[in-house]
Short mmCIF file of N, CA and C in Angstrom, two decimals:
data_model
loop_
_atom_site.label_atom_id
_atom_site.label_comp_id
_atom_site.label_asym_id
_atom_site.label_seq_id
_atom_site.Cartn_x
_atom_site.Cartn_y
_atom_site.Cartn_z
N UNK U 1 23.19 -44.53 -20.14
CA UNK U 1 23.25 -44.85 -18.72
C UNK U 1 23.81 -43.68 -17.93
N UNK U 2 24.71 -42.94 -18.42
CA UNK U 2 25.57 -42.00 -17.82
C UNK U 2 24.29 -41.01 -17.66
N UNK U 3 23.59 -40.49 -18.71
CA UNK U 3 22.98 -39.74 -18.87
C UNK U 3 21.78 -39.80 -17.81
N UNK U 4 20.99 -41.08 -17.45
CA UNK U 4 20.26 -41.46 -16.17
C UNK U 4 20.59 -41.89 -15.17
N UNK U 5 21.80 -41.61 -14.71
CA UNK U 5 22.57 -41.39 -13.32
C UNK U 5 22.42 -39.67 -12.83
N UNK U 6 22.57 -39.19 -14.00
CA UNK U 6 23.07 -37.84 -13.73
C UNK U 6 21.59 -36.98 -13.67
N UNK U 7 20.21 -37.79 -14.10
CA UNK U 7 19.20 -37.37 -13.73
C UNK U 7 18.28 -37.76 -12.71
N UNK U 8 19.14 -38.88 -12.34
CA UNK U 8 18.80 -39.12 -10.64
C UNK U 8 19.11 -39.09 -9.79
N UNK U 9 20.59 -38.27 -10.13
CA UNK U 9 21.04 -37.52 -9.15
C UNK U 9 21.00 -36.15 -8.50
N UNK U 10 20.22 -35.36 -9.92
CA UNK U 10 19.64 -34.44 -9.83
C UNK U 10 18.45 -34.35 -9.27
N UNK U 11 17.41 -35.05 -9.15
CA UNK U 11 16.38 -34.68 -8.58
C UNK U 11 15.84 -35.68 -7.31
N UNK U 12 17.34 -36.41 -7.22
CA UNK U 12 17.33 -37.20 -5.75
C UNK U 12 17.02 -36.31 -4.56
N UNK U 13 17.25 -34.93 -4.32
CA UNK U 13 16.98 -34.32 -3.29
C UNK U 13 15.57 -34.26 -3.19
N UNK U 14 15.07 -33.81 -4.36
CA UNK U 14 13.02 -33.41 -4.48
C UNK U 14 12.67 -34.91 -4.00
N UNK U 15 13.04 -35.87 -4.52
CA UNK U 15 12.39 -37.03 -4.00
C UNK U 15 12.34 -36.95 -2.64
N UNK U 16 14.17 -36.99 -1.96
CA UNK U 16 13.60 -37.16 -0.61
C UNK U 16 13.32 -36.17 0.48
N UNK U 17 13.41 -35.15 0.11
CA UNK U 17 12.64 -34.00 0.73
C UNK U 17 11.21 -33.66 0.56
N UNK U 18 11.11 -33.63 -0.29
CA UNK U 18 10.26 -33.16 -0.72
C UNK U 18 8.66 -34.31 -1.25
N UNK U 19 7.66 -33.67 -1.05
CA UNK U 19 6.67 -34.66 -0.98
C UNK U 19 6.34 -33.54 -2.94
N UNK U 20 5.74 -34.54 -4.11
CA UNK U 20 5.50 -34.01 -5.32
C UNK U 20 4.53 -32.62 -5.55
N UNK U 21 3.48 -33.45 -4.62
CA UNK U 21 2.03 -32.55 -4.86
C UNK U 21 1.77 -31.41 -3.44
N UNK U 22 1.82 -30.13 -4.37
CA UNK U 22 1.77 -29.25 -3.15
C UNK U 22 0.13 -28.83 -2.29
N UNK U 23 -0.08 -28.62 -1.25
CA UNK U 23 -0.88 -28.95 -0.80
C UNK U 23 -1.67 -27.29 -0.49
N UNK U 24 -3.26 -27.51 0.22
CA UNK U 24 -3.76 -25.66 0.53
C UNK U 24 -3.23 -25.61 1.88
N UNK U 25 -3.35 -24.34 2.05
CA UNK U 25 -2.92 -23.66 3.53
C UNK U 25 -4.41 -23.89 4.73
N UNK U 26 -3.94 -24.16 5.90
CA UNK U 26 -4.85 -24.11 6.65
C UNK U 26 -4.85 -22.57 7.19
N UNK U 27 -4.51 -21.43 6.72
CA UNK U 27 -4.61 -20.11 6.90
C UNK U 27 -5.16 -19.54 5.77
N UNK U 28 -4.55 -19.56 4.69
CA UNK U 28 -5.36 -18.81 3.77
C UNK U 28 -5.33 -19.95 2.78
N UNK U 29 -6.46 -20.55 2.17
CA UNK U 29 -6.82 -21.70 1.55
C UNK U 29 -6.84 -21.53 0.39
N UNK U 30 -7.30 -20.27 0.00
CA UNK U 30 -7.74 -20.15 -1.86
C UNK U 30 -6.02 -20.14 -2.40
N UNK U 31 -5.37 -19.96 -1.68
CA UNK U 31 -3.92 -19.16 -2.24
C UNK U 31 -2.61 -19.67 -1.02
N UNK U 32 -1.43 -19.32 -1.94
CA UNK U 32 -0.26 -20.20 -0.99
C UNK U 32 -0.16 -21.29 -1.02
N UNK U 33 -0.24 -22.14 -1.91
CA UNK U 33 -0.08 -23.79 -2.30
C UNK U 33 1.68 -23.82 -1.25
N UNK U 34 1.80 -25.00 -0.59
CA UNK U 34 3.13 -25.17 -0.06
C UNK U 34 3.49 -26.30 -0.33
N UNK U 35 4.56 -27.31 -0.10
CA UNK U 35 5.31 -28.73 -0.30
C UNK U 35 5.64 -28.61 1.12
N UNK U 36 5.16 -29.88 1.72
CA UNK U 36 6.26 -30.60 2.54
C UNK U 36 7.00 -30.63 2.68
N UNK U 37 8.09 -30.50 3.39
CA UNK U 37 9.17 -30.95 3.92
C UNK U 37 9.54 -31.96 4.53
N UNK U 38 10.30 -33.31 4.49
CA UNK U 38 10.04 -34.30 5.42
C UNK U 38 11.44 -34.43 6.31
N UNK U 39 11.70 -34.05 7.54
CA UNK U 39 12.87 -33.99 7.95
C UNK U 39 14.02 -32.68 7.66
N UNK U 40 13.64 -31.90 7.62
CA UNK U 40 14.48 -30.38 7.45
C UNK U 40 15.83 -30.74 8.18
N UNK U 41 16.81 -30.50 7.84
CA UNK U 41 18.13 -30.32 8.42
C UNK U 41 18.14 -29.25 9.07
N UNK U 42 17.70 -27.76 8.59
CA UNK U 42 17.83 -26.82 8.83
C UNK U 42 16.16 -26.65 9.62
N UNK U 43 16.20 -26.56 11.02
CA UNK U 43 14.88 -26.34 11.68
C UNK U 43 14.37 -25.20 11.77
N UNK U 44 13.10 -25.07 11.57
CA UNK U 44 12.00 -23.63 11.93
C UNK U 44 12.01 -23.59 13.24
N UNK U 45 12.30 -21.93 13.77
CA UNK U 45 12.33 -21.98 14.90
C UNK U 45 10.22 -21.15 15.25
N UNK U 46 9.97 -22.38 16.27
CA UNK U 46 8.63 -21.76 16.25
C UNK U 46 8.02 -20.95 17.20
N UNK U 47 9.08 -20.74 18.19
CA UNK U 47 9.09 -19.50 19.54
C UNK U 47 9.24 -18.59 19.19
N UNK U 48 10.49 -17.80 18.34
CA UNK U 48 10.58 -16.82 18.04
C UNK U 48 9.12 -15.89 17.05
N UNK U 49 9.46 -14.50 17.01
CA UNK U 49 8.68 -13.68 16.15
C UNK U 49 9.18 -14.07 14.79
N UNK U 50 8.55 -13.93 13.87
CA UNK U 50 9.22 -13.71 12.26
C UNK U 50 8.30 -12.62 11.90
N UNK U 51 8.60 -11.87 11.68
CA UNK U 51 8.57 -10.30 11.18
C UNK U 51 9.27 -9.80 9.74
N UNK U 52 8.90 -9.79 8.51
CA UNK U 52 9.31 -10.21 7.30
C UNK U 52 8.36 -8.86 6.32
N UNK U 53 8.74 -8.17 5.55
CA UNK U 53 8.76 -7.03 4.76
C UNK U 53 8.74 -7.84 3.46
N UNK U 54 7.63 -7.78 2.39
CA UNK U 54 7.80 -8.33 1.01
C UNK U 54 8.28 -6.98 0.27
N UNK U 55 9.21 -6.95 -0.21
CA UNK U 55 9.22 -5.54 -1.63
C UNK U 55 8.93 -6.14 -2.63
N UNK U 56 7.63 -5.77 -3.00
CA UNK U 56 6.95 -6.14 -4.34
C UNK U 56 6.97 -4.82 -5.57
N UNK U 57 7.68 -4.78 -6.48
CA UNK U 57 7.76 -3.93 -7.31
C UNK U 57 7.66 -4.25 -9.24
N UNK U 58 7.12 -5.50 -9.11
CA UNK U 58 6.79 -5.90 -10.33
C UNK U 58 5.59 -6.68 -10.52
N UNK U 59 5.17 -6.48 -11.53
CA UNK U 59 4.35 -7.41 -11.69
C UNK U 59 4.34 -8.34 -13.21
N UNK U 60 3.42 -9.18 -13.57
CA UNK U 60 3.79 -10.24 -14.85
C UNK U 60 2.97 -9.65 -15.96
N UNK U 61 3.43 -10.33 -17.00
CA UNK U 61 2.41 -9.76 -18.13
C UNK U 61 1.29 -9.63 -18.35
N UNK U 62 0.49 -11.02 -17.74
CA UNK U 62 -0.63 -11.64 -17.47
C UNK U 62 -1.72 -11.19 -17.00
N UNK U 63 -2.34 -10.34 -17.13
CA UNK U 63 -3.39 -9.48 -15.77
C UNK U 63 -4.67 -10.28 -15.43
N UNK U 64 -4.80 -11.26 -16.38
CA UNK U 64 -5.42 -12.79 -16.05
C UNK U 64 -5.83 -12.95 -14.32
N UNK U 65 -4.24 -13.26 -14.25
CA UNK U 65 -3.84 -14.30 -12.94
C UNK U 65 -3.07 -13.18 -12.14
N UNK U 66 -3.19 -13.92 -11.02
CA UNK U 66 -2.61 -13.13 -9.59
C UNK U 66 -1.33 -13.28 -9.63
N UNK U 67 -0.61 -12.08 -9.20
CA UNK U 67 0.29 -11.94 -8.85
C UNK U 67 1.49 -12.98 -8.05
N UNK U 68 2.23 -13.55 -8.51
CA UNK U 68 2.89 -14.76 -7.81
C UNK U 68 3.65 -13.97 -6.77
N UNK U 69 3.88 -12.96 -6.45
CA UNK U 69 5.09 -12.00 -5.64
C UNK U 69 4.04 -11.86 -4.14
N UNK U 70 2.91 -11.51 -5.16
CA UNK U 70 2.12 -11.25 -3.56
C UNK U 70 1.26 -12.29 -2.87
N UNK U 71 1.28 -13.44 -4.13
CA UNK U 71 0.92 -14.74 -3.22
C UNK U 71 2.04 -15.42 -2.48
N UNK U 72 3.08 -15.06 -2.89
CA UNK U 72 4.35 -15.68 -1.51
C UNK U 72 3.72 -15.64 -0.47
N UNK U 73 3.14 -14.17 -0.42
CA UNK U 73 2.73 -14.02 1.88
C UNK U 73 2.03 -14.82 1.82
N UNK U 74 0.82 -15.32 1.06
CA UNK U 74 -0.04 -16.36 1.36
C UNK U 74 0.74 -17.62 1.78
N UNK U 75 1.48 -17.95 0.44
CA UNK U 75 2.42 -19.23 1.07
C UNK U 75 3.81 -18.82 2.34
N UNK U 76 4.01 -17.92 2.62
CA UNK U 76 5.19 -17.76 4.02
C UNK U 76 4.32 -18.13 4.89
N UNK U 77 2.96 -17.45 5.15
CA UNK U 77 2.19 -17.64 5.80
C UNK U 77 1.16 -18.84 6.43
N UNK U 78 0.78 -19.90 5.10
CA UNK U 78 0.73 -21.20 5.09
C UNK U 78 1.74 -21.66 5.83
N UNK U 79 2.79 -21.92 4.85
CA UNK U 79 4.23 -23.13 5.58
C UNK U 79 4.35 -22.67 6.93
N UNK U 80 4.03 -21.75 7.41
CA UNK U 80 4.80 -21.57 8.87
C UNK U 80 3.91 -21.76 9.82
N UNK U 81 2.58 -21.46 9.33
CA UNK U 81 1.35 -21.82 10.07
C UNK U 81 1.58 -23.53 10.15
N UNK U 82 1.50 -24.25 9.20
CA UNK U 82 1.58 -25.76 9.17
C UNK U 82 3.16 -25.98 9.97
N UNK U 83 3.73 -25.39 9.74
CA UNK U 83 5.36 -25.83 10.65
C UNK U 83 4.97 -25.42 11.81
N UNK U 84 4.24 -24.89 12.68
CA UNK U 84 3.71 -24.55 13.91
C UNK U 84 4.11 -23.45 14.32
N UNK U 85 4.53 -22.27 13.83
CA UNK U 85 4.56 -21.41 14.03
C UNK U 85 3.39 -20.39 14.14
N UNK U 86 2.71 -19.81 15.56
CA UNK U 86 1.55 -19.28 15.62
C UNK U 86 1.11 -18.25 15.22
N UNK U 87 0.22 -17.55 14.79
CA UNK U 87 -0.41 -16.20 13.92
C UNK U 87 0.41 -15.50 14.64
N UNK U 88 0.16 -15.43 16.05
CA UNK U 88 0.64 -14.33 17.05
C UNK U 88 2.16 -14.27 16.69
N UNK U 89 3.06 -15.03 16.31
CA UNK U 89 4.23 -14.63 16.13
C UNK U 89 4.93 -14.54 14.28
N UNK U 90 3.87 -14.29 13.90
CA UNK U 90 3.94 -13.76 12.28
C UNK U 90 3.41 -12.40 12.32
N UNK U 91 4.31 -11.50 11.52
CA UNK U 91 4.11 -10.19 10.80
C UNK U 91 4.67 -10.13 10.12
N UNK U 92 3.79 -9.81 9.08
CA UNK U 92 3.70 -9.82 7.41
C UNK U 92 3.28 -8.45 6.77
N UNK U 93 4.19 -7.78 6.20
CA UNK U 93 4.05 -6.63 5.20
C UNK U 93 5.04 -6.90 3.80
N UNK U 94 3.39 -6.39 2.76
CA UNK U 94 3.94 -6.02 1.97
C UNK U 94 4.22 -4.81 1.49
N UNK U 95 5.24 -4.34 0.91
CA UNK U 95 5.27 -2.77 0.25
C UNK U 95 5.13 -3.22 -1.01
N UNK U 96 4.07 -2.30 -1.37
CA UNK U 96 3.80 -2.57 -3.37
C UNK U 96 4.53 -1.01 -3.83
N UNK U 97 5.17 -1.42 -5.40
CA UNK U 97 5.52 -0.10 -5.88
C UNK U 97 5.94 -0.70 -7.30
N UNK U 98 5.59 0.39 -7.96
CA UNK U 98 5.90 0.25 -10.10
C UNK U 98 5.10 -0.53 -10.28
N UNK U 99 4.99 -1.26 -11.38
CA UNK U 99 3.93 -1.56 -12.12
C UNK U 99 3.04 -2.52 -11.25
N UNK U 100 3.52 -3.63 -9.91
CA UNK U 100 2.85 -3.85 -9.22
C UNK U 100 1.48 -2.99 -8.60
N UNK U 101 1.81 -1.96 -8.68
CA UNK U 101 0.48 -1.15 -7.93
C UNK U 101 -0.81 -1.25 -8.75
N UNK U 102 -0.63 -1.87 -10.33
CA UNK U 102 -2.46 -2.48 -11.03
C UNK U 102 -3.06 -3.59 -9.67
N UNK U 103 -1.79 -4.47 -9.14
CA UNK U 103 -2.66 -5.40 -8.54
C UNK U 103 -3.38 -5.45 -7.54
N UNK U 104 -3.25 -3.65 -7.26
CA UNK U 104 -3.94 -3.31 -5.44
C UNK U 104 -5.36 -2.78 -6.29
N UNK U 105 -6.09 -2.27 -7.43
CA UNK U 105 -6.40 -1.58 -8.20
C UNK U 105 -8.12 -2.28 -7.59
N UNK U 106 -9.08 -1.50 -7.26
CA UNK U 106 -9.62 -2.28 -7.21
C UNK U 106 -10.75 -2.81 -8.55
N UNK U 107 -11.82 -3.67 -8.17
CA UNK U 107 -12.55 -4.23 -9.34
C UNK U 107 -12.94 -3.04 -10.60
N UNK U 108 -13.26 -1.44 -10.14
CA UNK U 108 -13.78 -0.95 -11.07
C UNK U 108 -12.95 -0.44 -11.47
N UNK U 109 -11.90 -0.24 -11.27
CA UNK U 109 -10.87 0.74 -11.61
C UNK U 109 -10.02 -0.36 -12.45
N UNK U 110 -9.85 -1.51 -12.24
CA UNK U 110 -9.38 -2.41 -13.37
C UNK U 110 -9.73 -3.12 -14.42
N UNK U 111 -11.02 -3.03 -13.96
CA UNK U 111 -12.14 -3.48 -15.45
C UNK U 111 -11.67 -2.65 -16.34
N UNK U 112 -11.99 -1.05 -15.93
CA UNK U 112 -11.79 -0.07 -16.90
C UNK U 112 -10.09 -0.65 -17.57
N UNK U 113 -9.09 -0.57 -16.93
CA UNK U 113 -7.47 -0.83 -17.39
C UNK U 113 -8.06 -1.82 -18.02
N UNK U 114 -8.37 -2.85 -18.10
CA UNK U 114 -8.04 -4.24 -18.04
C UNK U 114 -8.90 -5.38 -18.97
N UNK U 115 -9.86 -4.72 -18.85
CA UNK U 115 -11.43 -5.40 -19.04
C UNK U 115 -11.64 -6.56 -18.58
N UNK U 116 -11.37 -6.68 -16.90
CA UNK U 116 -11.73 -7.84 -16.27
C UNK U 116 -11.47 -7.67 -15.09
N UNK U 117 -12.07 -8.20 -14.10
CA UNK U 117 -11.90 -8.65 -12.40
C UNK U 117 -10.66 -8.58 -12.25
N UNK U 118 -10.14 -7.54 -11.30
CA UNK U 118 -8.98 -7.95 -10.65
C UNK U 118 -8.87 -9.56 -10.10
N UNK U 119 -7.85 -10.14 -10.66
CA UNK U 119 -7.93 -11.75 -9.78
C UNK U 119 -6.76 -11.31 -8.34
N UNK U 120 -6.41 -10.47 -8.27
CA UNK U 120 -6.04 -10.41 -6.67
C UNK U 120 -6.62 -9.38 -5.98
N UNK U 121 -8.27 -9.26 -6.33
CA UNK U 121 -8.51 -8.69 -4.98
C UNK U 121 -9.67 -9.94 -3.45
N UNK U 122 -9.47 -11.21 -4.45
CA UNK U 122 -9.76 -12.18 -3.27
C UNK U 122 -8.23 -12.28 -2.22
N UNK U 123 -7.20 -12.35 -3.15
CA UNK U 123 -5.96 -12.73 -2.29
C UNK U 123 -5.62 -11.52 -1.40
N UNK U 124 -5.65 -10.00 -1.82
CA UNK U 124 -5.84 -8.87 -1.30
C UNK U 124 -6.37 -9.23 -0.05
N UNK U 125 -7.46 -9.35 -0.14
CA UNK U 125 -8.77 -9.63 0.92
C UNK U 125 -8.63 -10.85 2.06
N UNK U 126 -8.09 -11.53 1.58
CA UNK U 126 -7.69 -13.11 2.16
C UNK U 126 -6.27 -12.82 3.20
N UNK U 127 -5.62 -11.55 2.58
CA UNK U 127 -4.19 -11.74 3.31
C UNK U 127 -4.74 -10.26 4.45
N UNK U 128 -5.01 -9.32 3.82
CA UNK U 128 -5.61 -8.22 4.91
C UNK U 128 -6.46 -8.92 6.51
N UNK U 129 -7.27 -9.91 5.78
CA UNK U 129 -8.00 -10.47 7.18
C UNK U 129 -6.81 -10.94 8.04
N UNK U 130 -5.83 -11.53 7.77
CA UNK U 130 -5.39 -12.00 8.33
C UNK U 130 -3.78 -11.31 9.33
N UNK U 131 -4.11 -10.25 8.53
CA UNK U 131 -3.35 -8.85 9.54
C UNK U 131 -2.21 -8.78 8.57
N UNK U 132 -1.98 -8.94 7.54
CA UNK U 132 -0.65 -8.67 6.94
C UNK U 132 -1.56 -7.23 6.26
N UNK U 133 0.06 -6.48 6.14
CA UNK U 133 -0.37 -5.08 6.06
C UNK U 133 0.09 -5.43 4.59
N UNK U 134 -0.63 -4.54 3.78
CA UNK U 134 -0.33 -4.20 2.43
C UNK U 134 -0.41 -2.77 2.29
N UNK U 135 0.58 -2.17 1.46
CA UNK U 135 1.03 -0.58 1.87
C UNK U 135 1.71 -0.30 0.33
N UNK U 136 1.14 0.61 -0.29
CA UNK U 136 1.21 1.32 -1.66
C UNK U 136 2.53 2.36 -1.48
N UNK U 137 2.76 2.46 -2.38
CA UNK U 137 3.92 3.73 -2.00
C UNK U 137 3.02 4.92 -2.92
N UNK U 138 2.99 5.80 -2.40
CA UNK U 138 2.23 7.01 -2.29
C UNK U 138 2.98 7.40 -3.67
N UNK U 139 4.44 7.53 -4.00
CA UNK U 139 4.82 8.67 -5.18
C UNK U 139 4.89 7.33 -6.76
N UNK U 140 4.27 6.07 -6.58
CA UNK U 140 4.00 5.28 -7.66
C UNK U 140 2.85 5.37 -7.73
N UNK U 141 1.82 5.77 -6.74
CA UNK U 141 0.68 6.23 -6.60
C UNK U 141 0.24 7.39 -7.44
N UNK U 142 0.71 8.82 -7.21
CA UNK U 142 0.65 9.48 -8.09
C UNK U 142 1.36 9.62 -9.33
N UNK U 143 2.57 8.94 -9.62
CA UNK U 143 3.06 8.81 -10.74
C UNK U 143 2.00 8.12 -11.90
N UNK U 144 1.39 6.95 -11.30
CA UNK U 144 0.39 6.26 -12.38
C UNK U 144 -1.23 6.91 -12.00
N UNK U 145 -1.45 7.95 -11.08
CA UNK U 145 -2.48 8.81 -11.63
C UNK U 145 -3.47 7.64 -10.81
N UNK U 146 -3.05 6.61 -9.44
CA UNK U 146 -4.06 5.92 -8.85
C UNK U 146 -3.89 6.78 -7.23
N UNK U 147 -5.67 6.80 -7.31
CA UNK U 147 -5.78 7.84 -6.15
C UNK U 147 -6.07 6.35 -4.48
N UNK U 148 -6.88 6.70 -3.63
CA UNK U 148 -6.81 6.19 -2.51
C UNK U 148 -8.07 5.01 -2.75
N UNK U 149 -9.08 5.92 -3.32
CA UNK U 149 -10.53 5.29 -3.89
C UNK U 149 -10.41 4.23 -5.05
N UNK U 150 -9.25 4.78 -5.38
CA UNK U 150 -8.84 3.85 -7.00
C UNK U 150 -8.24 1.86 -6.40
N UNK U 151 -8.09 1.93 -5.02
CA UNK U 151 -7.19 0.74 -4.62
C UNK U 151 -8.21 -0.14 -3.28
N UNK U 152 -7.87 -1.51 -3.51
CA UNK U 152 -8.53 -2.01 -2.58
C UNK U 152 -8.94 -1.68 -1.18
N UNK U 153 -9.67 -1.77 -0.52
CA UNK U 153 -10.28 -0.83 0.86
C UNK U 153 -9.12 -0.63 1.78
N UNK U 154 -8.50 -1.92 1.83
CA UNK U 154 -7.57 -2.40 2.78
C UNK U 154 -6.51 -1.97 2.84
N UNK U 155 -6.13 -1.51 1.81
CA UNK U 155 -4.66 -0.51 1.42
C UNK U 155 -4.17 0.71 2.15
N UNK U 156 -3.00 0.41 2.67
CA UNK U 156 -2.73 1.27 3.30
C UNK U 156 -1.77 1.99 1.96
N UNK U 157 -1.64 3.95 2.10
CA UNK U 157 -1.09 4.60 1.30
C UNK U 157 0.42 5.45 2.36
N UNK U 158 1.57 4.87 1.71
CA UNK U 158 2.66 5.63 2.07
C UNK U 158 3.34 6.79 1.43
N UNK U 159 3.83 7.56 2.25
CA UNK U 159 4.86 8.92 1.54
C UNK U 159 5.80 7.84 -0.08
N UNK U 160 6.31 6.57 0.69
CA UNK U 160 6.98 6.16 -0.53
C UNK U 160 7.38 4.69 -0.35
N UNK U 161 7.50 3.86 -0.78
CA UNK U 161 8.01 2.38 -0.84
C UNK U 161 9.32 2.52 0.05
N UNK U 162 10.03 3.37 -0.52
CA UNK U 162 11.37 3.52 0.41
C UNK U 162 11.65 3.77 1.52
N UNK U 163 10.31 4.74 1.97
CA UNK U 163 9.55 5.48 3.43
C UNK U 163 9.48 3.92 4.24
N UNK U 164 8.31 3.04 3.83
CA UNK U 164 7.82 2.63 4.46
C UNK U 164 8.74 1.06 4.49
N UNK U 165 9.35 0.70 3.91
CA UNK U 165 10.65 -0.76 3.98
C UNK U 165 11.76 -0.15 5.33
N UNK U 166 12.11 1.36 4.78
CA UNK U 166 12.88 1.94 6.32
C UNK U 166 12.26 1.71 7.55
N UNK U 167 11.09 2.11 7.66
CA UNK U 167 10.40 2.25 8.85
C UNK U 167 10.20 0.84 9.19
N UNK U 168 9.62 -0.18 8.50
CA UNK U 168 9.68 -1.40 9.06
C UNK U 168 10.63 -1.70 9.03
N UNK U 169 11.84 -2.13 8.65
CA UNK U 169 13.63 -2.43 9.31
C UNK U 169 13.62 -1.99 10.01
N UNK U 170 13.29 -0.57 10.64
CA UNK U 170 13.74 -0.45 11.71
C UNK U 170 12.84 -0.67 13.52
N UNK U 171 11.71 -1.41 12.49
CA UNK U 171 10.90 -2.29 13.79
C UNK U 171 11.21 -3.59 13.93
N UNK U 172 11.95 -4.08 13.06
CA UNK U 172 12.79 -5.33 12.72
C UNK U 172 12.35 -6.17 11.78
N UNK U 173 11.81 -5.88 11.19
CA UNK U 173 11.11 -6.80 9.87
C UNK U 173 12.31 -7.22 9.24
N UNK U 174 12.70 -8.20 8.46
CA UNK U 174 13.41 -8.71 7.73
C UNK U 174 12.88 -8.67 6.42
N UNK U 175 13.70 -8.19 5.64
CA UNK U 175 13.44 -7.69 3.99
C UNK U 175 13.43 -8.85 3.01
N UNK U 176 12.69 -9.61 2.36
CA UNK U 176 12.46 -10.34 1.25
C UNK U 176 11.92 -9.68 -0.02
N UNK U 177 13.16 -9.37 -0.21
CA UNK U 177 13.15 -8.81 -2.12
C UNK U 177 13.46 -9.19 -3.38
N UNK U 178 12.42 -9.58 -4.10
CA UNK U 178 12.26 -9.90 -5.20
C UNK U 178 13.01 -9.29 -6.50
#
């Protein structure tokens, strides 16, 4: 009995916050699965800008499946779209750097690595339309010997990961680092 008190007390919050089954984005649909919220204590403010910097510098073992680091923007981007927060006041960059930079790679250049389809160059493609910048750091760039042609169209190439996280802080982006 002790033992099923103490596990329904644990996941008494997910119950009532939280709805089980996470749902698609009405922004970017293939990607960004989100949960409900029902009643937030803590409110989204949906006037303001949110201006938000991903530092993505890893990636998983898996070269299968997409990148979970760089499907966050899909899901920041979902939840806030569904919380009513409008496109116009979202900006979204990611900086990729270290072993993350296979996942900007595009289809031919990762077949060869890989022997298979990049699976994030739909999410690549899905988050670029939608104005989030994705930005390589130029000296992980030449460190792993990937040139400009070697990376999805959409890719923007920086002096350095470190270059380009400065420069957006100091347009006000807020840093989410992994």
């Amino acid at each position: 009995m002790k033992y099923a008190t103490l596990f329904i007390l644990a996941i008494l919050p997910g119950l009532l916050f939280c709805q089980n089954e996470s749902k698609k984005g009405n922004t970017i649909k293939e990607f960004g699965k989100t949960y409900e919220v029902t009643n937030p204590d803590f409110k989204t403010d949906t006037k303001n800008e949110m201006k938000v910097v991903f530092d993505i510098g890893r990636s998983f073992d898996d070269s299968t499946k997409v990148n979970p680091l760089i499907n966050t923007a899909a899901r920041y981007l979902n939840m806030h779209a569904n919380a009513g927060v409008s496109s116009e006041n979202m900006k979204i960059a990611l900086v990729i750097h270290g072993n993350a930079a296979n996942d900007l790679l595009n289809n031919k250049k990762y077949i060869k690595k890989f022997g298979i389809s990049n699976p994030n160059t739909p999410l690549i493609s899905a988050l670029t339309e939608k104005g989030v910048q994705v930005i390589l750091c130029g000296q992980t760039a030449a460190y792993r010997n990937i040139s400009k042609s070697d990376v999805h169209p959409n890719i923007q190439l920086a002096l350095s990961a470190m270059t380009a996280l400065v420069q957006l802080q100091n347009e006000h982006y807020r840093l989410i680092n992994f």
